[in-house]
Short mmCIF file of N, CA and C in Angstrom, two decimals:
data_model
loop_
_atom_site.label_atom_id
_atom_site.label_comp_id
_atom_site.label_asym_id
_atom_site.label_seq_id
_atom_site.Cartn_x
_atom_site.Cartn_y
_atom_site.Cartn_z
N MET A 1 -20.00 -44.35 -47.24
CA MET A 1 -20.30 -43.45 -46.14
C MET A 1 -20.40 -44.28 -44.55
N PHE A 2 -20.66 -45.20 -44.86
CA PHE A 2 -20.48 -46.14 -43.30
C PHE A 2 -19.20 -46.29 -42.79
N LYS A 3 -18.55 -46.95 -43.98
CA LYS A 3 -17.03 -47.30 -43.76
C LYS A 3 -16.18 -45.87 -43.25
N LYS A 4 -16.57 -44.86 -43.78
CA LYS A 4 -15.80 -43.76 -43.59
C LYS A 4 -16.01 -43.08 -41.89
N ALA A 5 -17.26 -43.27 -41.75
CA ALA A 5 -17.71 -42.92 -40.21
C ALA A 5 -17.12 -43.98 -39.18
N ILE A 6 -16.88 -45.31 -39.67
CA ILE A 6 -16.35 -46.30 -38.76
C ILE A 6 -14.89 -45.80 -38.77
N CYS A 7 -14.26 -45.43 -39.59
CA CYS A 7 -12.64 -45.12 -39.79
C CYS A 7 -12.47 -43.96 -38.84
N ARG A 8 -13.43 -42.92 -38.96
CA ARG A 8 -13.17 -41.63 -38.13
C ARG A 8 -13.40 -42.01 -36.72
N PHE A 9 -14.62 -42.95 -36.31
CA PHE A 9 -14.83 -43.37 -35.09
C PHE A 9 -13.36 -44.11 -34.49
N VAL A 10 -12.96 -45.04 -35.25
CA VAL A 10 -11.61 -45.69 -34.84
C VAL A 10 -10.72 -44.49 -34.89
N VAL A 11 -10.40 -43.83 -35.44
CA VAL A 11 -9.47 -42.70 -35.00
C VAL A 11 -9.59 -41.84 -33.89
N ILE A 12 -10.91 -41.46 -33.66
CA ILE A 12 -11.26 -40.54 -32.33
C ILE A 12 -11.19 -41.73 -31.24
N LEU A 13 -11.54 -42.68 -31.18
CA LEU A 13 -11.45 -43.65 -30.22
C LEU A 13 -10.04 -44.05 -29.85
N PHE A 14 -9.19 -44.08 -30.96
CA PHE A 14 -7.71 -44.27 -30.60
C PHE A 14 -7.18 -42.98 -29.59
N PHE A 15 -7.62 -41.68 -30.07
CA PHE A 15 -6.91 -40.70 -29.50
C PHE A 15 -7.48 -40.52 -28.00
N VAL A 16 -8.99 -40.88 -27.89
CA VAL A 16 -9.54 -40.68 -26.48
C VAL A 16 -8.56 -41.79 -25.46
N LEU A 17 -8.45 -43.01 -25.98
CA LEU A 17 -7.81 -44.19 -25.22
C LEU A 17 -6.60 -43.83 -24.85
N THR A 18 -5.92 -43.32 -25.74
CA THR A 18 -4.49 -42.72 -25.44
C THR A 18 -4.33 -41.28 -24.76
N MET A 19 -5.50 -40.64 -24.53
CA MET A 19 -4.98 -39.23 -23.72
C MET A 19 -4.83 -39.32 -22.42
N PRO A 20 -5.29 -40.39 -21.57
CA PRO A 20 -4.97 -40.23 -20.08
C PRO A 20 -3.60 -40.38 -19.76
N TYR A 21 -2.98 -41.12 -20.76
CA TYR A 21 -1.44 -41.03 -20.34
C TYR A 21 -0.51 -40.23 -21.12
N GLN A 22 -0.83 -39.80 -22.03
CA GLN A 22 -0.24 -38.65 -22.63
C GLN A 22 -0.60 -37.24 -21.70
N ALA A 23 -1.78 -37.17 -21.26
CA ALA A 23 -1.72 -35.95 -20.26
C ALA A 23 -1.16 -36.11 -18.97
N TYR A 24 -1.03 -37.14 -18.37
CA TYR A 24 -0.57 -37.47 -16.94
C TYR A 24 0.65 -37.92 -16.64
N GLY A 25 1.08 -38.62 -17.91
CA GLY A 25 2.64 -39.46 -18.01
C GLY A 25 2.61 -40.66 -16.64
N LYS A 26 3.80 -40.67 -16.44
CA LYS A 26 3.96 -41.74 -15.49
C LYS A 26 3.84 -41.69 -14.14
N GLY A 27 3.67 -40.39 -13.38
CA GLY A 27 3.24 -40.14 -12.05
C GLY A 27 1.91 -40.02 -11.61
N MET A 28 1.09 -40.80 -12.06
CA MET A 28 -0.18 -40.65 -11.94
C MET A 28 -0.47 -41.06 -10.68
N GLU A 29 -0.45 -40.38 -9.38
CA GLU A 29 -1.06 -40.67 -8.18
C GLU A 29 -2.38 -41.31 -7.96
N GLY A 30 -2.42 -42.10 -7.30
CA GLY A 30 -3.72 -42.92 -7.07
C GLY A 30 -4.14 -43.95 -8.05
N HIS A 31 -3.32 -44.14 -9.31
CA HIS A 31 -3.51 -45.08 -10.19
C HIS A 31 -2.57 -46.09 -10.01
N SER A 32 -2.80 -47.10 -10.79
CA SER A 32 -2.03 -48.35 -10.81
C SER A 32 -0.93 -48.43 -11.28
N GLY A 33 -0.06 -47.29 -11.87
CA GLY A 33 0.85 -47.21 -12.74
C GLY A 33 2.14 -47.85 -12.12
N GLY A 34 2.69 -49.16 -12.44
CA GLY A 34 3.86 -49.74 -12.21
C GLY A 34 3.50 -50.68 -10.70
N LYS A 35 2.20 -50.38 -10.04
CA LYS A 35 2.02 -51.10 -9.19
C LYS A 35 1.29 -52.76 -9.43
N LYS A 36 1.31 -53.58 -8.40
CA LYS A 36 0.64 -54.84 -8.50
C LYS A 36 -0.98 -54.69 -8.79
N LEU A 37 -1.21 -55.39 -9.57
CA LEU A 37 -2.76 -55.68 -9.96
C LEU A 37 -3.43 -56.87 -9.63
N ASN A 38 -4.81 -57.02 -9.21
CA ASN A 38 -5.25 -58.03 -8.82
C ASN A 38 -4.61 -59.15 -7.72
N ASN A 39 -3.66 -58.49 -6.98
CA ASN A 39 -2.92 -59.63 -6.23
C ASN A 39 -2.29 -60.46 -6.87
N ASP A 40 -2.08 -60.12 -8.05
CA ASP A 40 -0.78 -60.86 -8.77
C ASP A 40 0.32 -60.40 -8.91
N SER A 41 1.49 -61.08 -9.53
CA SER A 41 2.73 -60.37 -9.48
C SER A 41 2.84 -59.55 -10.81
N SER A 42 1.69 -59.40 -11.49
CA SER A 42 1.82 -58.57 -12.85
C SER A 42 2.06 -57.37 -12.60
N THR A 43 2.49 -56.38 -13.22
CA THR A 43 2.66 -55.04 -13.16
C THR A 43 2.16 -54.24 -14.51
N THR A 44 1.70 -52.83 -14.26
CA THR A 44 1.54 -52.46 -15.34
C THR A 44 2.82 -51.70 -16.05
N SER A 45 2.61 -51.56 -17.17
CA SER A 45 3.94 -50.91 -17.81
C SER A 45 3.49 -49.53 -18.64
N ALA A 46 4.30 -48.49 -18.95
CA ALA A 46 3.65 -47.43 -19.71
C ALA A 46 3.64 -47.89 -21.13
N VAL A 47 2.43 -47.24 -21.72
CA VAL A 47 1.99 -47.53 -23.16
C VAL A 47 3.36 -46.87 -23.62
N SER A 48 3.54 -47.66 -24.98
CA SER A 48 4.63 -47.18 -25.97
C SER A 48 4.05 -47.08 -27.14
N PHE A 49 4.38 -46.07 -27.87
CA PHE A 49 3.59 -45.81 -29.19
C PHE A 49 4.57 -45.03 -30.20
N GLN A 50 4.39 -45.46 -31.40
CA GLN A 50 5.09 -44.74 -32.21
C GLN A 50 4.25 -43.70 -33.24
N GLU A 51 4.34 -42.33 -33.15
CA GLU A 51 3.27 -41.50 -33.66
C GLU A 51 3.61 -41.06 -35.29
N VAL A 52 2.92 -40.62 -35.92
CA VAL A 52 3.13 -39.70 -37.29
C VAL A 52 2.48 -38.55 -37.60
N SER A 53 2.63 -37.93 -38.00
CA SER A 53 1.91 -36.77 -38.18
C SER A 53 1.28 -36.75 -39.81
N VAL A 54 0.08 -36.81 -39.98
CA VAL A 54 -0.82 -36.81 -40.95
C VAL A 54 -2.21 -35.68 -41.00
N HIS A 55 -2.19 -34.58 -41.78
CA HIS A 55 -2.99 -33.99 -41.89
C HIS A 55 -4.33 -34.31 -42.76
N ASP A 56 -5.41 -34.00 -42.17
CA ASP A 56 -6.75 -34.30 -42.95
C ASP A 56 -6.55 -35.96 -43.17
N PRO A 57 -6.62 -36.75 -42.16
CA PRO A 57 -6.63 -37.93 -42.19
C PRO A 57 -7.61 -38.77 -42.82
N SER A 58 -7.46 -39.68 -43.88
CA SER A 58 -8.50 -40.83 -43.97
C SER A 58 -7.92 -42.13 -43.85
N VAL A 59 -8.69 -42.78 -42.74
CA VAL A 59 -8.33 -44.36 -42.38
C VAL A 59 -8.88 -45.32 -43.19
N ILE A 60 -8.39 -46.31 -43.68
CA ILE A 60 -9.02 -47.70 -44.11
C ILE A 60 -8.03 -48.93 -43.86
N LYS A 61 -8.76 -50.17 -43.33
CA LYS A 61 -8.26 -51.12 -42.95
C LYS A 61 -8.04 -52.18 -44.03
N ALA A 62 -6.93 -52.54 -44.26
CA ALA A 62 -6.78 -53.67 -45.47
C ALA A 62 -6.10 -54.88 -44.73
N GLY A 63 -6.82 -55.98 -44.84
CA GLY A 63 -6.08 -57.27 -44.05
C GLY A 63 -5.91 -57.02 -42.52
N ASP A 64 -4.72 -57.20 -42.20
CA ASP A 64 -4.58 -56.81 -40.87
C ASP A 64 -3.80 -55.76 -40.61
N SER A 65 -3.73 -54.63 -41.61
CA SER A 65 -3.35 -53.36 -41.18
C SER A 65 -4.22 -52.25 -41.41
N TYR A 66 -3.94 -51.05 -40.78
CA TYR A 66 -4.67 -49.82 -40.94
C TYR A 66 -3.85 -48.99 -41.62
N TYR A 67 -4.31 -48.05 -42.50
CA TYR A 67 -3.51 -47.27 -43.21
C TYR A 67 -4.22 -45.90 -43.03
N VAL A 68 -3.47 -44.75 -42.93
CA VAL A 68 -4.16 -43.51 -42.59
C VAL A 68 -3.24 -42.66 -43.76
N PHE A 69 -4.07 -41.94 -44.67
CA PHE A 69 -3.43 -41.18 -45.87
C PHE A 69 -4.12 -39.57 -45.55
N GLY A 70 -2.86 -38.81 -46.01
CA GLY A 70 -3.37 -37.31 -45.45
C GLY A 70 -2.90 -36.75 -46.56
N SER A 71 -2.85 -35.29 -46.40
CA SER A 71 -2.52 -34.01 -47.17
C SER A 71 -1.06 -34.38 -47.02
N HIS A 72 -0.43 -33.47 -48.33
CA HIS A 72 1.02 -33.32 -48.80
C HIS A 72 1.56 -34.83 -49.00
N ILE A 73 0.69 -35.56 -49.59
CA ILE A 73 0.94 -36.99 -49.53
C ILE A 73 1.81 -37.57 -48.53
N GLU A 74 1.17 -37.73 -47.45
CA GLU A 74 1.72 -38.50 -46.11
C GLU A 74 0.87 -39.49 -46.00
N ALA A 75 1.39 -40.70 -45.65
CA ALA A 75 0.73 -41.98 -45.03
C ALA A 75 1.68 -42.55 -44.58
N ALA A 76 0.69 -43.50 -43.43
CA ALA A 76 1.41 -44.57 -42.33
C ALA A 76 0.78 -45.56 -42.41
N LYS A 77 1.14 -46.93 -41.71
CA LYS A 77 0.67 -48.08 -41.46
C LYS A 77 0.83 -48.46 -39.98
N SER A 78 -0.28 -49.29 -39.68
CA SER A 78 -0.33 -49.73 -38.32
C SER A 78 -1.00 -51.19 -38.40
N THR A 79 -0.49 -51.94 -37.40
CA THR A 79 -1.40 -53.33 -37.04
C THR A 79 -2.17 -53.21 -35.82
N ASP A 80 -1.54 -52.04 -34.97
CA ASP A 80 -2.67 -51.99 -33.83
C ASP A 80 -2.95 -50.73 -33.48
N LEU A 81 -3.04 -49.77 -34.24
CA LEU A 81 -3.78 -48.27 -34.27
C LEU A 81 -2.47 -47.68 -33.00
N ILE A 82 -1.55 -48.04 -32.63
CA ILE A 82 -0.73 -47.58 -31.61
C ILE A 82 0.30 -47.13 -32.31
N ASN A 83 1.08 -47.93 -32.86
CA ASN A 83 2.61 -47.66 -33.67
C ASN A 83 2.30 -47.47 -34.81
N TRP A 84 2.93 -46.45 -35.56
CA TRP A 84 2.46 -46.23 -36.73
C TRP A 84 3.92 -46.09 -37.72
N THR A 85 4.03 -46.43 -38.87
CA THR A 85 5.10 -46.03 -39.48
C THR A 85 5.02 -45.55 -40.93
N LYS A 86 5.61 -44.30 -41.03
CA LYS A 86 5.44 -43.84 -42.27
C LYS A 86 5.96 -44.51 -43.97
N PHE A 87 5.42 -44.67 -44.68
CA PHE A 87 5.85 -45.36 -45.79
C PHE A 87 5.71 -44.53 -46.96
N THR A 88 5.74 -43.18 -46.99
CA THR A 88 5.60 -42.18 -47.89
C THR A 88 7.09 -41.42 -48.36
N ASN A 89 7.04 -40.68 -49.52
CA ASN A 89 8.19 -39.81 -49.76
C ASN A 89 7.73 -38.49 -50.03
N SER A 90 6.59 -37.80 -49.56
CA SER A 90 6.03 -36.48 -49.87
C SER A 90 5.97 -36.50 -51.38
N TYR A 91 6.31 -35.18 -51.87
CA TYR A 91 6.49 -35.04 -53.31
C TYR A 91 7.45 -35.59 -54.32
N THR A 92 7.79 -36.36 -53.90
CA THR A 92 9.16 -36.88 -54.69
C THR A 92 8.47 -37.58 -56.01
N THR A 93 8.97 -37.05 -57.15
CA THR A 93 8.40 -37.36 -58.34
C THR A 93 9.63 -37.58 -59.61
N PRO A 94 9.74 -38.47 -60.28
CA PRO A 94 9.23 -39.82 -60.57
C PRO A 94 9.66 -40.38 -59.16
N GLY A 95 8.85 -41.32 -58.83
CA GLY A 95 9.32 -42.70 -57.72
C GLY A 95 8.35 -42.15 -56.67
N ASN A 96 7.31 -41.86 -56.77
CA ASN A 96 6.50 -41.27 -55.69
C ASN A 96 5.88 -42.62 -55.12
N ALA A 97 6.10 -42.91 -53.79
CA ALA A 97 5.56 -44.00 -53.10
C ALA A 97 4.15 -44.29 -53.45
N LEU A 98 3.20 -43.24 -53.39
CA LEU A 98 1.84 -43.75 -53.62
C LEU A 98 1.39 -43.52 -55.25
N TYR A 99 1.96 -42.21 -55.83
CA TYR A 99 1.69 -42.16 -57.27
C TYR A 99 2.51 -42.52 -58.31
N GLY A 100 3.66 -42.95 -58.01
CA GLY A 100 4.44 -43.13 -58.93
C GLY A 100 5.14 -42.14 -59.77
N ASN A 101 4.98 -41.77 -60.73
CA ASN A 101 5.40 -40.25 -61.37
C ASN A 101 4.38 -39.22 -61.21
N LEU A 102 4.28 -38.57 -60.04
CA LEU A 102 3.53 -37.61 -59.81
C LEU A 102 2.82 -36.79 -60.84
N SER A 103 3.92 -36.34 -61.51
CA SER A 103 3.33 -35.03 -62.61
C SER A 103 2.64 -36.05 -63.71
N GLU A 104 3.18 -36.92 -64.15
CA GLU A 104 2.42 -37.66 -65.37
C GLU A 104 1.16 -38.19 -64.60
N ASN A 105 1.17 -38.96 -63.61
CA ASN A 105 -0.05 -39.69 -63.29
C ASN A 105 -1.16 -38.90 -62.65
N LEU A 106 -0.91 -37.85 -62.28
CA LEU A 106 -2.16 -36.68 -61.78
C LEU A 106 -1.83 -35.59 -62.80
N SER A 107 -1.46 -35.82 -63.79
CA SER A 107 -1.73 -34.71 -64.75
C SER A 107 -2.85 -33.95 -65.22
N GLY A 108 -3.93 -35.12 -65.22
CA GLY A 108 -5.31 -34.24 -65.50
C GLY A 108 -5.57 -33.19 -64.21
N ALA A 109 -5.48 -33.64 -63.09
CA ALA A 109 -5.48 -32.78 -61.91
C ALA A 109 -4.72 -31.41 -62.28
N PHE A 110 -3.56 -31.51 -62.47
CA PHE A 110 -2.43 -30.36 -62.20
C PHE A 110 -2.84 -29.67 -63.44
N LYS A 111 -3.44 -30.16 -64.67
CA LYS A 111 -3.60 -29.48 -65.92
C LYS A 111 -4.59 -28.28 -65.57
N TRP A 112 -5.51 -28.61 -64.78
CA TRP A 112 -6.54 -27.58 -64.57
C TRP A 112 -6.24 -27.10 -63.23
N ALA A 113 -5.71 -27.30 -62.27
CA ALA A 113 -5.12 -26.47 -61.01
C ALA A 113 -3.82 -25.99 -61.09
N GLY A 114 -2.93 -26.54 -62.01
CA GLY A 114 -1.60 -26.04 -62.10
C GLY A 114 -0.61 -26.70 -61.25
N GLU A 115 0.45 -26.62 -61.44
CA GLU A 115 1.38 -27.58 -60.80
C GLU A 115 2.70 -26.57 -60.66
N ASN A 116 3.04 -26.77 -59.30
CA ASN A 116 4.17 -26.01 -58.77
C ASN A 116 4.43 -24.83 -59.24
N ASP A 117 3.04 -24.05 -59.17
CA ASP A 117 2.95 -22.53 -59.44
C ASP A 117 2.25 -21.78 -58.43
N GLY A 118 1.87 -20.67 -58.66
CA GLY A 118 1.21 -19.95 -57.73
C GLY A 118 1.42 -20.05 -56.26
N ASP A 119 0.65 -20.52 -55.34
CA ASP A 119 0.66 -20.62 -53.81
C ASP A 119 1.47 -22.21 -53.54
N SER A 120 1.80 -22.96 -54.37
CA SER A 120 2.28 -23.97 -54.48
C SER A 120 4.09 -24.18 -54.97
N LEU A 121 4.58 -23.21 -54.85
CA LEU A 121 5.87 -23.41 -55.43
C LEU A 121 6.66 -24.26 -54.71
N GLY A 122 7.43 -24.93 -55.38
CA GLY A 122 8.30 -25.94 -54.57
C GLY A 122 7.52 -27.20 -54.05
N GLY A 123 6.33 -27.31 -54.59
CA GLY A 123 5.38 -28.45 -54.09
C GLY A 123 4.28 -28.59 -55.17
N TYR A 124 3.40 -29.37 -55.08
CA TYR A 124 2.51 -29.56 -55.87
C TYR A 124 0.86 -29.62 -55.09
N ALA A 125 0.83 -29.49 -53.67
CA ALA A 125 -0.35 -29.00 -53.16
C ALA A 125 -1.55 -30.08 -53.53
N VAL A 126 -1.35 -31.46 -53.01
CA VAL A 126 -2.31 -32.49 -52.88
C VAL A 126 -2.66 -32.78 -51.68
N TRP A 127 -4.10 -32.54 -51.60
CA TRP A 127 -4.76 -32.08 -50.24
C TRP A 127 -5.84 -33.06 -49.92
N ALA A 128 -5.97 -33.28 -48.65
CA ALA A 128 -7.37 -34.14 -48.23
C ALA A 128 -7.82 -35.21 -48.75
N PRO A 129 -7.15 -36.22 -48.79
CA PRO A 129 -7.57 -37.51 -49.82
C PRO A 129 -8.65 -38.29 -48.89
N ASP A 130 -9.42 -38.95 -49.55
CA ASP A 130 -10.50 -39.97 -48.83
C ASP A 130 -10.06 -41.06 -49.73
N VAL A 131 -9.78 -42.08 -48.73
CA VAL A 131 -9.18 -43.54 -49.38
C VAL A 131 -10.27 -44.61 -48.91
N PHE A 132 -10.71 -45.36 -50.22
CA PHE A 132 -11.86 -46.61 -49.47
C PHE A 132 -11.75 -47.38 -50.64
N TYR A 133 -12.37 -48.55 -50.42
CA TYR A 133 -12.41 -49.87 -51.13
C TYR A 133 -13.45 -49.74 -51.98
N ASN A 134 -13.52 -50.04 -53.25
CA ASN A 134 -14.81 -50.00 -54.10
C ASN A 134 -14.81 -51.40 -54.86
N PRO A 135 -15.58 -52.25 -53.99
CA PRO A 135 -15.62 -53.67 -54.69
C PRO A 135 -16.32 -53.75 -56.04
N ASP A 136 -17.03 -52.70 -56.64
CA ASP A 136 -17.62 -52.63 -58.00
C ASP A 136 -17.04 -52.02 -58.86
N TYR A 137 -15.94 -51.45 -58.54
CA TYR A 137 -15.20 -50.81 -59.72
C TYR A 137 -14.66 -51.83 -60.67
N VAL A 138 -14.94 -51.44 -61.89
CA VAL A 138 -14.18 -52.42 -62.96
C VAL A 138 -12.86 -51.54 -63.45
N ASN A 139 -12.01 -52.53 -63.46
CA ASN A 139 -10.41 -52.17 -63.82
C ASN A 139 -10.34 -52.31 -65.13
N LYS A 140 -9.04 -51.72 -65.91
CA LYS A 140 -9.25 -51.75 -67.10
C LYS A 140 -9.03 -53.01 -67.83
N ASP A 141 -8.49 -53.97 -66.97
CA ASP A 141 -8.57 -55.67 -67.34
C ASP A 141 -9.65 -56.30 -67.27
N GLY A 142 -10.77 -55.41 -66.72
CA GLY A 142 -12.02 -56.36 -66.71
C GLY A 142 -12.25 -56.94 -65.37
N THR A 143 -11.36 -56.92 -64.22
CA THR A 143 -11.56 -57.43 -62.74
C THR A 143 -12.25 -56.34 -62.19
N LYS A 144 -12.68 -56.75 -61.13
CA LYS A 144 -13.59 -55.79 -60.17
C LYS A 144 -12.75 -55.80 -58.74
N GLY A 145 -12.98 -54.47 -58.27
CA GLY A 145 -12.61 -54.32 -56.99
C GLY A 145 -10.93 -53.16 -56.76
N ALA A 146 -11.31 -52.14 -56.43
CA ALA A 146 -10.26 -51.11 -56.28
C ALA A 146 -10.10 -50.39 -55.30
N TYR A 147 -8.91 -49.83 -54.76
CA TYR A 147 -8.82 -49.04 -53.84
C TYR A 147 -8.83 -47.45 -54.47
N MET A 148 -9.86 -46.50 -54.11
CA MET A 148 -9.86 -45.34 -54.69
C MET A 148 -9.42 -44.29 -53.53
N ASP A 149 -8.98 -43.41 -54.32
CA ASP A 149 -8.24 -42.14 -53.62
C ASP A 149 -8.83 -41.09 -54.17
N TYR A 150 -9.60 -40.19 -53.45
CA TYR A 150 -10.02 -38.90 -53.97
C TYR A 150 -9.48 -37.97 -53.34
N PHE A 151 -8.93 -36.82 -54.03
CA PHE A 151 -8.07 -36.07 -53.54
C PHE A 151 -8.49 -34.67 -54.27
N CYS A 152 -7.67 -33.51 -53.57
CA CYS A 152 -8.04 -32.15 -54.12
C CYS A 152 -6.41 -31.70 -54.60
N THR A 153 -6.42 -31.19 -55.57
CA THR A 153 -4.99 -30.36 -55.87
C THR A 153 -5.39 -28.89 -55.93
N SER A 154 -4.45 -28.04 -55.72
CA SER A 154 -4.77 -26.61 -55.76
C SER A 154 -3.23 -25.96 -56.15
N SER A 155 -3.27 -24.73 -56.85
CA SER A 155 -2.05 -24.27 -56.97
C SER A 155 -2.27 -22.84 -56.33
N THR A 156 -3.49 -22.34 -56.52
CA THR A 156 -3.69 -20.82 -55.88
C THR A 156 -5.28 -20.88 -55.22
N TRP A 157 -5.34 -20.02 -54.38
CA TRP A 157 -6.54 -19.96 -53.74
C TRP A 157 -7.71 -19.67 -54.70
N LYS A 158 -7.64 -19.56 -56.03
CA LYS A 158 -8.47 -19.56 -57.07
C LYS A 158 -8.80 -20.95 -58.12
N ARG A 159 -7.58 -21.63 -58.11
CA ARG A 159 -7.92 -22.83 -58.84
C ARG A 159 -7.77 -24.27 -58.08
N SER A 160 -8.63 -25.04 -57.95
CA SER A 160 -8.64 -26.24 -57.23
C SER A 160 -9.44 -27.35 -58.23
N VAL A 161 -9.12 -28.46 -58.20
CA VAL A 161 -9.82 -29.55 -58.54
C VAL A 161 -9.61 -30.74 -57.85
N ILE A 162 -10.78 -31.74 -57.73
CA ILE A 162 -11.24 -32.86 -56.95
C ILE A 162 -11.03 -34.10 -58.39
N GLY A 163 -9.68 -34.85 -57.90
CA GLY A 163 -9.59 -36.04 -58.69
C GLY A 163 -9.54 -37.16 -58.07
N TYR A 164 -9.11 -38.15 -58.87
CA TYR A 164 -9.07 -39.57 -58.13
C TYR A 164 -7.99 -40.52 -58.71
N ALA A 165 -7.55 -41.53 -58.01
CA ALA A 165 -6.46 -42.51 -58.16
C ALA A 165 -7.01 -43.41 -58.05
N VAL A 166 -6.85 -44.76 -58.74
CA VAL A 166 -7.06 -46.22 -58.39
C VAL A 166 -6.43 -46.93 -58.54
N SER A 167 -6.19 -48.13 -57.61
CA SER A 167 -5.23 -49.00 -57.43
C SER A 167 -5.75 -50.24 -57.22
N LYS A 168 -5.49 -51.35 -57.59
CA LYS A 168 -5.98 -52.76 -57.34
C LYS A 168 -5.31 -53.25 -55.80
N SER A 169 -4.21 -52.78 -55.37
CA SER A 169 -3.54 -53.02 -54.03
C SER A 169 -3.00 -51.79 -53.47
#
């Protein structure tokens, strides 16, 4: 719970810190944009960032990188929380960047909620993940520690299920 709160705080802090630049752009009169600072020769420069769109985000830090996972199997990574690179391929199956054979590996969830039917025709409706590292999870080979991804699948407004996926990396 604490890690989830920290991750959400980091995401909110990122948006708060970048808002003034996004809102006012380059012509901020009365600000130091592009002018000398502290009587030295350095100048400010516009913040450059690469954004991605991820709905219902869940953020986790692993090593030196931050990862954000979201609905519709979208995800991106960043080392500075400013420049993000998408690394997923949405509902592609087999060969899904996160789930491999999506239909096979999430078959338990799709068995209950349905797959590619009802309100999800043309897609699989994987929603609102929550990704975290569980150091106490015991893997099939007996080793401990895994990343866990709790997610929801649904095919209609009547049938939904919460499932989870596990990976050592």
